[in-house]
């Protein structure tokens, strides 16, 4: 008979040997001290560390308006939603949140999901299944949730090279004229830090009769005059058919959503198993998300501060001779190119300098492109940035042979 425990132990040993076994840092966020957190080490000790890989880009997870709205909702409605959206879980909180999101993206409707992952998977699979013989055109670096949604849609799919308009047009041109088409792509690609040519992709969609599906999870809140994302910032919201986002990043909470015209929203609501058969987000999360979305529709302070911090980080890395992937976004990836090396560097940053950066290894990124993904948030101070760059510079100068795999993107 098979020794199941040994089988799984061996698979874990394979990961360790490859240098991509994942260890999680146990953190305790401290209200009022973000991006500082309390790190609880395996030996039982704890100490404060500076977090450089957090998705709470604007620090909204600790904003007084958000916390106040969440406390009030708990006192008023308790903890849970009580059921799925179909069975008693459509609270006033989630309806108000969907109305706010539709307004944010100038769409007829919105639909809230438990996470950005389920929003992508549920919306894409449902839309693709409903469209007869739909042909899907997907950027090769799309998030796993988009890939899984497209795969679940069970239609013909075509993968175009990352942000390669010429390749995308070739694929569109070769597809049958009479079949429905959908182009799925992201605005900000979080592992590269670059931004898609949204306007040109919309031009191709118009030319070949395709729907546009844009994932803005790393952009909502951060970009646009009201935080509507890169499409909002570039005046392109009206050209995006389905826009997907999350509350788990710049809005500082948890949950996902799509916005689109009323017919698409109602179709996904009515057909998506990911939406129908899962418990609704609790009032406390919806209340916090609504407060965050509404605040960022009018406040420019957080967006101005993150731009300032990102500019300082990138200019400081340049001045120190440290090479990073030169994307247009607020995300700054330092390419290392080796999983063992990447883990060793991040361990050293944590152990010697109380700087927490999570190594990004396969399968999140392809083998040979392992990296550190730095995120300067609106809450970082200049001293945080100067310390990080100084430490990285000293590591490079003193241990060049050890980290010789680091290279230009």
CSV table of C-alpha atoms in Angstrom, one decimal:
chain,number,residue,atom,x,y,z
A,1,UNK,CA,0.0,0.0,0.0
A,2,UNK,CA,1.1,3.5,-0.7
A,3,UNK,CA,2.8,5.5,2.1
A,4,UNK,CA,0.9,8.7,1.7
A,5,UNK,CA,2.8,10.7,4.3
A,6,UNK,CA,6.1,9.8,2.7
A,7,UNK,CA,4.8,10.8,-0.7
A,8,UNK,CA,3.9,14.3,0.5
A,9,UNK,CA,7.1,14.6,2.6
A,10,UNK,CA,9.1,13.8,-0.6
A,11,UNK,CA,7.2,16.5,-2.6
A,12,UNK,CA,8.0,19.1,0.1
A,13,UNK,CA,11.6,17.9,0.1
A,14,UNK,CA,11.7,18.6,-3.6
A,15,UNK,CA,10.6,22.2,-3.0
A,16,UNK,CA,13.3,22.7,-0.3
A,17,UNK,CA,16.0,21.3,-2.6
A,18,UNK,CA,14.9,23.7,-5.4
A,19,UNK,CA,15.1,26.6,-3.0
A,20,UNK,CA,11.4,27.5,-3.4
A,21,UNK,CA,9.8,26.1,-0.3
A,22,UNK,CA,7.7,28.9,1.1
A,23,UNK,CA,7.9,30.1,4.7
A,24,UNK,CA,5.5,32.6,6.0
A,25,UNK,CA,6.4,35.4,8.3
A,26,UNK,CA,3.9,35.7,11.2
A,27,UNK,CA,3.1,39.4,11.5
A,28,UNK,CA,0.9,41.5,13.8
A,29,UNK,CA,-0.1,44.8,12.4
A,30,UNK,CA,0.1,47.7,14.8
A,31,UNK,CA,-2.6,50.4,14.5
A,32,UNK,CA,-0.9,53.8,13.8
A,33,UNK,CA,2.5,52.3,13.0
A,34,UNK,CA,2.2,51.0,9.4
A,35,UNK,CA,4.4,50.0,7.6
A,36,UNK,CA,5.9,48.8,10.9
A,37,UNK,CA,4.6,45.4,12.1
A,38,UNK,CA,5.4,43.1,15.0
A,39,UNK,CA,7.2,40.0,13.7
A,40,UNK,CA,6.6,36.8,15.7
A,41,UNK,CA,9.7,34.6,15.1
A,42,UNK,CA,9.6,30.7,15.2
A,43,UNK,CA,11.6,30.8,18.5
A,44,UNK,CA,8.8,32.6,20.3
A,45,UNK,CA,10.5,36.0,20.3
A,46,UNK,CA,9.0,39.1,18.6
A,47,UNK,CA,10.4,42.4,17.3
A,48,UNK,CA,9.3,45.3,15.1
A,49,UNK,CA,10.1,45.1,11.4
A,50,UNK,CA,9.5,47.4,8.4
A,51,UNK,CA,7.3,45.7,5.8
A,52,UNK,CA,8.3,46.3,2.1
A,53,UNK,CA,6.0,43.9,0.4
A,54,UNK,CA,2.6,45.0,1.6
A,55,UNK,CA,-0.4,45.5,-0.8
A,56,UNK,CA,-2.0,48.1,1.5
A,57,UNK,CA,-0.6,50.7,-0.9
A,58,UNK,CA,-2.3,53.7,0.6
A,59,UNK,CA,-2.4,52.6,4.3
A,60,UNK,CA,-6.2,52.6,4.1
A,61,UNK,CA,-6.4,49.4,6.3
A,62,UNK,CA,-5.7,51.7,9.2
A,63,UNK,CA,-7.5,54.9,8.1
A,64,UNK,CA,-9.8,56.3,10.9
A,65,UNK,CA,-12.8,56.6,8.5
A,66,UNK,CA,-12.5,52.9,7.6
A,67,UNK,CA,-12.1,51.7,11.2
A,68,UNK,CA,-14.9,53.9,12.4
A,69,UNK,CA,-17.3,52.6,9.7
A,70,UNK,CA,-16.4,49.0,10.6
A,71,UNK,CA,-16.9,49.5,14.3
A,72,UNK,CA,-20.3,51.1,13.6
A,73,UNK,CA,-21.4,48.2,11.4
A,74,UNK,CA,-20.5,45.6,14.0
A,75,UNK,CA,-22.4,47.4,16.6
A,76,UNK,CA,-25.4,47.8,14.3
A,77,UNK,CA,-25.5,44.5,12.4
A,78,UNK,CA,-23.1,42.0,14.1
A,79,UNK,CA,-20.5,39.9,12.5
A,80,UNK,CA,-21.6,37.8,9.5
A,81,UNK,CA,-23.8,38.3,6.5
A,82,UNK,CA,-25.9,35.3,7.4
A,83,UNK,CA,-25.9,33.5,4.0
A,84,UNK,CA,-25.3,33.6,0.3
A,85,UNK,CA,-26.5,36.6,-1.7
A,86,UNK,CA,-29.5,34.6,-2.8
A,87,UNK,CA,-30.4,33.4,0.7
A,88,UNK,CA,-30.5,36.4,3.1
A,89,UNK,CA,-27.0,37.6,2.4
A,90,UNK,CA,-27.8,40.7,0.3
A,91,UNK,CA,-27.3,43.3,3.0
A,92,UNK,CA,-27.8,47.0,2.6
A,93,UNK,CA,-24.1,47.3,3.1
A,94,UNK,CA,-23.2,45.3,0.1
A,95,UNK,CA,-25.8,47.0,-2.1
A,96,UNK,CA,-24.5,50.4,-1.1
A,97,UNK,CA,-21.0,49.3,-1.9
A,98,UNK,CA,-22.0,48.1,-5.4
A,99,UNK,CA,-23.7,51.4,-6.1
A,100,UNK,CA,-20.6,53.2,-5.1
A,101,UNK,CA,-18.4,51.1,-7.3
A,102,UNK,CA,-20.7,51.5,-10.3
A,103,UNK,CA,-20.5,55.3,-9.8
A,104,UNK,CA,-16.7,55.1,-9.4
A,105,UNK,CA,-16.3,53.4,-12.8
A,106,UNK,CA,-19.2,55.1,-14.6
A,107,UNK,CA,-20.9,51.8,-15.2
A,108,UNK,CA,-24.5,50.7,-14.9
A,109,UNK,CA,-23.8,48.1,-12.3
A,110,UNK,CA,-21.4,46.3,-10.0
A,111,UNK,CA,-21.1,42.9,-8.3
A,112,UNK,CA,-19.1,42.2,-5.2
A,113,UNK,CA,-17.4,38.9,-4.6
A,114,UNK,CA,-15.6,37.4,-1.6
A,115,UNK,CA,-12.2,38.0,-3.2
A,116,UNK,CA,-10.5,39.4,-6.3
A,117,UNK,CA,-9.6,35.8,-7.3
A,118,UNK,CA,-13.2,34.6,-7.2
A,119,UNK,CA,-14.3,37.8,-9.1
A,120,UNK,CA,-12.0,37.0,-11.9
A,121,UNK,CA,-12.6,33.3,-12.0
A,122,UNK,CA,-16.4,33.7,-11.7
A,123,UNK,CA,-16.9,36.6,-14.1
A,124,UNK,CA,-14.6,35.3,-16.9
A,125,UNK,CA,-15.7,31.7,-16.8
A,126,UNK,CA,-19.4,32.8,-16.8
A,127,UNK,CA,-19.1,35.4,-19.6
A,128,UNK,CA,-17.1,33.0,-21.8
A,129,UNK,CA,-19.5,30.1,-21.3
A,130,UNK,CA,-22.5,32.3,-22.2
A,131,UNK,CA,-20.9,33.6,-25.4
A,132,UNK,CA,-21.3,30.9,-28.1
A,133,UNK,CA,-17.9,29.7,-29.4
A,134,UNK,CA,-16.1,32.7,-27.8
A,135,UNK,CA,-12.5,33.3,-28.7
A,136,UNK,CA,-10.4,34.6,-25.7
A,137,UNK,CA,-7.2,36.6,-26.2
A,138,UNK,CA,-5.2,36.6,-23.0
A,139,UNK,CA,-1.9,38.3,-22.1
A,140,UNK,CA,0.7,35.7,-21.2
A,141,UNK,CA,1.4,37.3,-17.8
A,142,UNK,CA,-2.2,37.5,-16.7
A,143,UNK,CA,-2.9,36.5,-13.1
A,144,UNK,CA,-3.6,32.9,-12.1
A,145,UNK,CA,-7.2,33.8,-11.3
A,146,UNK,CA,-7.8,35.1,-14.9
A,147,UNK,CA,-6.1,32.0,-16.3
A,148,UNK,CA,-8.3,29.7,-14.2
A,149,UNK,CA,-11.4,31.6,-15.2
A,150,UNK,CA,-10.6,31.4,-18.9
A,151,UNK,CA,-9.8,27.7,-18.6
A,152,UNK,CA,-13.0,27.1,-16.8
A,153,UNK,CA,-14.9,28.8,-19.6
A,154,UNK,CA,-13.8,26.0,-21.9
A,155,UNK,CA,-13.5,28.1,-25.0
A,156,UNK,CA,-10.8,28.5,-27.6
A,157,UNK,CA,-8.1,30.7,-26.1
A,158,UNK,CA,-5.1,32.5,-27.7
A,159,UNK,CA,-2.2,33.7,-25.6
A,160,UNK,CA,-0.4,36.8,-26.8
A,161,UNK,CA,3.0,37.9,-25.8
A,162,UNK,CA,3.1,40.3,-22.9
A,163,UNK,CA,1.8,43.8,-24.0
A,164,UNK,CA,2.7,42.9,-27.6
A,165,UNK,CA,0.1,44.7,-29.7
A,166,UNK,CA,1.4,43.3,-33.0
A,167,UNK,CA,1.1,39.7,-31.8
A,168,UNK,CA,-2.4,40.4,-30.4
A,169,UNK,CA,-3.6,41.9,-33.7
A,170,UNK,CA,-2.2,38.9,-35.6
A,171,UNK,CA,-4.2,36.6,-33.4
A,172,UNK,CA,-7.3,38.7,-33.7
A,173,UNK,CA,-6.9,38.9,-37.5
A,174,UNK,CA,-6.6,35.2,-37.8
A,175,UNK,CA,-9.7,34.4,-35.7
A,176,UNK,CA,-13.1,33.9,-37.5
A,177,UNK,CA,-14.9,37.2,-38.1
A,178,UNK,CA,-18.3,35.9,-36.9
A,179,UNK,CA,-17.3,34.5,-33.4
A,180,UNK,CA,-17.6,36.6,-30.3
A,181,UNK,CA,-14.2,37.7,-28.9
A,182,UNK,CA,-12.9,38.8,-25.5
A,183,UNK,CA,-9.5,40.4,-24.7
A,184,UNK,CA,-8.5,39.8,-21.1
A,185,UNK,CA,-5.6,41.8,-19.7
A,186,UNK,CA,-4.4,43.7,-16.6
A,187,UNK,CA,-3.5,47.4,-16.2
A,188,UNK,CA,-0.7,47.1,-13.7
A,189,UNK,CA,1.3,43.8,-13.8
A,190,UNK,CA,2.4,43.3,-10.3
A,191,UNK,CA,5.4,41.2,-10.8
A,192,UNK,CA,6.9,43.4,-13.6
A,193,UNK,CA,5.7,46.8,-12.4
A,194,UNK,CA,4.7,47.8,-16.0
A,195,UNK,CA,1.4,49.0,-17.3
A,196,UNK,CA,-0.6,47.8,-20.3
A,197,UNK,CA,-1.2,49.9,-23.5
A,198,UNK,CA,-4.8,50.1,-22.6
A,199,UNK,CA,-5.9,52.6,-25.3
A,200,UNK,CA,-4.2,50.6,-28.1
A,201,UNK,CA,-5.8,47.4,-26.9
A,202,UNK,CA,-9.2,49.1,-26.9
A,203,UNK,CA,-8.5,50.3,-30.5
A,204,UNK,CA,-7.9,46.6,-31.5
A,205,UNK,CA,-11.0,45.5,-29.7
A,206,UNK,CA,-13.1,48.1,-31.6
A,207,UNK,CA,-11.5,47.1,-34.9
A,208,UNK,CA,-12.1,43.3,-34.4
A,209,UNK,CA,-15.4,43.5,-32.5
A,210,UNK,CA,-14.1,42.2,-29.1
A,211,UNK,CA,-15.1,42.8,-25.5
A,212,UNK,CA,-12.5,44.2,-23.2
A,213,UNK,CA,-12.0,42.7,-19.7
A,214,UNK,CA,-9.5,44.7,-17.6
A,215,UNK,CA,-8.1,43.6,-14.3
A,216,UNK,CA,-7.3,46.7,-12.2
A,217,UNK,CA,-6.6,45.1,-8.9
A,218,UNK,CA,-3.2,46.8,-8.4
A,219,UNK,CA,-4.5,50.1,-9.8
A,220,UNK,CA,-7.9,50.9,-8.2
A,221,UNK,CA,-7.5,53.5,-5.5
A,222,UNK,CA,-3.9,54.4,-6.6
A,223,UNK,CA,-4.6,55.8,-10.1
A,224,UNK,CA,-7.2,58.2,-11.5
A,225,UNK,CA,-8.7,61.4,-10.1
A,226,UNK,CA,-11.2,59.4,-8.0
A,227,UNK,CA,-9.2,56.2,-7.7
A,228,UNK,CA,-10.9,54.4,-10.6
A,229,UNK,CA,-7.6,52.9,-11.8
A,230,UNK,CA,-5.3,53.4,-14.8
A,231,UNK,CA,-8.3,53.4,-17.3
A,232,UNK,CA,-9.8,56.2,-15.2
A,233,UNK,CA,-6.5,58.1,-15.2
A,234,UNK,CA,-6.2,57.9,-19.0
A,235,UNK,CA,-9.9,58.7,-19.7
A,236,UNK,CA,-10.7,55.2,-21.0
A,237,UNK,CA,-13.3,53.9,-18.6
A,238,UNK,CA,-16.0,54.2,-21.3
A,239,UNK,CA,-14.0,51.8,-23.5
A,240,UNK,CA,-13.7,49.1,-21.0
A,241,UNK,CA,-16.6,46.6,-21.0
A,242,UNK,CA,-15.8,44.7,-17.8
A,243,UNK,CA,-13.6,46.1,-15.1
A,244,UNK,CA,-12.4,43.9,-12.2
A,245,UNK,CA,-10.9,45.1,-9.0
A,246,UNK,CA,-10.3,44.3,-5.3
A,247,UNK,CA,-10.6,45.8,-1.9
A,248,UNK,CA,-7.6,43.7,-0.7
A,249,UNK,CA,-4.9,46.2,-1.9
A,250,UNK,CA,-5.1,50.0,-2.1
A,251,UNK,CA,-8.5,49.9,-0.3
A,252,UNK,CA,-7.0,48.1,2.6
A,253,UNK,CA,-9.6,45.3,3.2
A,254,UNK,CA,-10.8,42.2,1.5
A,255,UNK,CA,-13.1,41.2,-1.4
A,256,UNK,CA,-13.4,41.7,-5.1
A,257,UNK,CA,-15.8,43.1,-7.6
A,258,UNK,CA,-16.6,43.7,-11.3
A,259,UNK,CA,-18.4,46.6,-12.9
A,260,UNK,CA,-20.0,46.6,-16.3
A,261,UNK,CA,-23.3,47.3,-18.0
A,262,UNK,CA,-26.5,46.1,-16.3
A,263,UNK,CA,-27.0,43.1,-18.7
A,264,UNK,CA,-23.5,41.7,-18.0
A,265,UNK,CA,-23.7,42.2,-14.3
A,266,UNK,CA,-27.1,40.5,-14.2
A,267,UNK,CA,-25.9,37.6,-16.3
A,268,UNK,CA,-22.9,37.0,-14.0
A,269,UNK,CA,-25.1,37.3,-10.9
A,270,UNK,CA,-27.6,34.8,-12.4
A,271,UNK,CA,-25.1,32.2,-13.8
A,272,UNK,CA,-21.9,32.3,-11.9
A,273,UNK,CA,-21.4,29.5,-9.4
A,274,UNK,CA,-18.6,31.4,-7.8
A,275,UNK,CA,-21.1,34.1,-6.9
A,276,UNK,CA,-24.2,32.0,-6.3
A,277,UNK,CA,-22.8,29.4,-4.0
A,278,UNK,CA,-20.6,31.4,-1.7
A,279,UNK,CA,-21.4,33.3,1.5
A,280,UNK,CA,-21.7,37.1,1.0
A,281,UNK,CA,-19.1,39.4,2.4
A,282,UNK,CA,-20.0,40.4,6.0
A,283,UNK,CA,-21.4,43.9,6.7
A,284,UNK,CA,-18.2,44.9,8.5
A,285,UNK,CA,-16.0,44.4,5.4
A,286,UNK,CA,-18.6,46.1,3.1
A,287,UNK,CA,-18.8,49.0,5.4
A,288,UNK,CA,-15.1,49.4,5.6
A,289,UNK,CA,-14.7,49.0,1.8
A,290,UNK,CA,-17.4,51.6,1.2
A,291,UNK,CA,-15.7,54.1,3.5
A,292,UNK,CA,-12.4,53.5,1.8
A,293,UNK,CA,-13.8,53.8,-1.8
A,294,UNK,CA,-15.7,57.0,-0.9
A,295,UNK,CA,-12.8,58.6,0.8
A,296,UNK,CA,-10.5,58.0,-2.1
A,297,UNK,CA,-13.0,59.4,-4.6
A,298,UNK,CA,-12.2,62.8,-3.2
A,299,UNK,CA,-8.9,62.7,-1.3
A,300,UNK,CA,-5.7,63.1,-3.3
A,301,UNK,CA,-3.4,63.1,-0.2
A,302,UNK,CA,-2.7,59.3,-0.3
A,303,UNK,CA,-2.1,59.2,-4.1
A,304,UNK,CA,0.2,62.2,-4.0
A,305,UNK,CA,2.2,60.6,-1.1
A,306,UNK,CA,2.7,57.2,-2.8
A,307,UNK,CA,3.9,58.9,-6.0
A,308,UNK,CA,6.4,60.9,-4.0
A,309,UNK,CA,7.6,57.8,-2.1
A,310,UNK,CA,7.9,55.6,-5.2
A,311,UNK,CA,9.8,58.4,-7.0
A,312,UNK,CA,12.2,58.6,-4.1
A,313,UNK,CA,12.7,54.8,-3.9
A,314,UNK,CA,13.4,54.5,-7.7
A,315,UNK,CA,15.8,57.5,-7.8
A,316,UNK,CA,17.6,56.3,-4.7
A,317,UNK,CA,18.1,52.8,-6.2
A,318,UNK,CA,19.4,54.4,-9.4
A,319,UNK,CA,21.8,56.6,-7.5
A,320,UNK,CA,23.1,53.6,-5.6
A,321,UNK,CA,23.6,51.7,-8.9
A,322,UNK,CA,21.0,49.0,-8.0
A,323,UNK,CA,19.2,47.7,-11.0
A,324,UNK,CA,15.5,47.1,-11.0
A,325,UNK,CA,12.7,46.6,-13.5
A,326,UNK,CA,11.9,50.0,-14.9
A,327,UNK,CA,8.1,49.8,-15.1
A,328,UNK,CA,5.8,52.8,-15.0
A,329,UNK,CA,3.9,51.7,-11.9
A,330,UNK,CA,4.3,52.0,-8.1
A,331,UNK,CA,5.7,48.5,-8.0
A,332,UNK,CA,9.5,48.1,-8.0
A,333,UNK,CA,10.8,44.6,-8.7
A,334,UNK,CA,14.5,43.7,-8.2
A,335,UNK,CA,15.3,40.8,-10.3
A,336,UNK,CA,17.6,38.2,-8.7
A,337,UNK,CA,17.3,35.2,-11.0
A,338,UNK,CA,17.9,32.4,-8.6
A,339,UNK,CA,15.5,31.0,-5.9
A,340,UNK,CA,18.2,30.0,-3.4
A,341,UNK,CA,19.9,33.4,-3.7
A,342,UNK,CA,16.6,35.3,-3.5
A,343,UNK,CA,15.6,33.5,-0.3
A,344,UNK,CA,19.1,34.1,1.2
A,345,UNK,CA,18.9,37.8,0.5
A,346,UNK,CA,15.4,38.2,2.0
A,347,UNK,CA,16.4,36.1,5.1
A,348,UNK,CA,19.4,38.4,5.6
A,349,UNK,CA,17.3,41.5,5.3
A,350,UNK,CA,14.9,40.2,8.0
A,351,UNK,CA,17.5,38.7,10.4
A,352,UNK,CA,20.1,41.4,10.2
A,353,UNK,CA,18.1,44.6,9.5
A,354,UNK,CA,14.5,43.9,10.4
A,355,UNK,CA,13.4,44.6,6.8
A,356,UNK,CA,10.7,42.2,5.6
A,357,UNK,CA,10.5,41.4,1.9
A,358,UNK,CA,9.0,38.1,0.7
A,359,UNK,CA,10.9,36.3,-2.0
A,360,UNK,CA,8.9,35.8,-5.2
A,361,UNK,CA,9.7,32.4,-6.7
A,362,UNK,CA,8.2,29.9,-9.2
A,363,UNK,CA,5.3,29.3,-9.9
A,364,UNK,CA,4.4,33.0,-9.2
A,365,UNK,CA,7.1,33.9,-11.7
A,366,UNK,CA,9.0,31.8,-14.2
A,367,UNK,CA,12.1,30.0,-13.1
A,368,UNK,CA,15.2,32.1,-13.6
A,369,UNK,CA,13.3,35.3,-12.9
A,370,UNK,CA,13.0,35.1,-9.1
A,371,UNK,CA,12.8,38.5,-7.6
A,372,UNK,CA,12.1,40.8,-4.7
A,373,UNK,CA,9.0,42.9,-5.2
A,374,UNK,CA,9.3,46.2,-3.4
A,375,UNK,CA,6.2,48.3,-2.7
A,376,UNK,CA,6.7,51.8,-1.4
A,377,UNK,CA,3.4,52.7,0.2
A,378,UNK,CA,1.9,56.1,1.1
A,379,UNK,CA,2.9,55.3,4.7
A,380,UNK,CA,6.6,54.8,4.2
A,381,UNK,CA,8.9,57.6,5.4
A,382,UNK,CA,12.1,58.8,3.7
A,383,UNK,CA,14.1,57.2,6.4
A,384,UNK,CA,12.6,53.8,5.6
A,385,UNK,CA,13.6,54.3,2.0
A,386,UNK,CA,17.1,55.5,2.7
A,387,UNK,CA,17.7,52.5,5.1
A,388,UNK,CA,16.5,49.9,2.6
A,389,UNK,CA,18.6,51.3,-0.2
A,390,UNK,CA,21.7,51.7,2.0
A,391,UNK,CA,21.4,48.1,3.2
A,392,UNK,CA,20.9,46.7,-0.3
A,393,UNK,CA,23.8,48.8,-1.6
A,394,UNK,CA,26.1,47.5,1.1
A,395,UNK,CA,25.0,43.9,0.4
A,396,UNK,CA,25.8,44.4,-3.3
A,397,UNK,CA,29.2,46.0,-2.7
A,398,UNK,CA,30.4,43.6,0.0
A,399,UNK,CA,28.9,40.4,-1.4
A,400,UNK,CA,28.9,40.8,-5.1
A,401,UNK,CA,30.0,37.3,-5.7
A,402,UNK,CA,27.2,35.9,-3.6
A,403,UNK,CA,24.5,37.8,-5.5
A,404,UNK,CA,26.1,37.7,-8.9
A,405,UNK,CA,22.8,36.4,-10.3
A,406,UNK,CA,21.2,39.8,-9.9
A,407,UNK,CA,20.8,41.3,-13.4
A,408,UNK,CA,19.0,44.0,-15.4
A,409,UNK,CA,15.5,43.1,-16.4
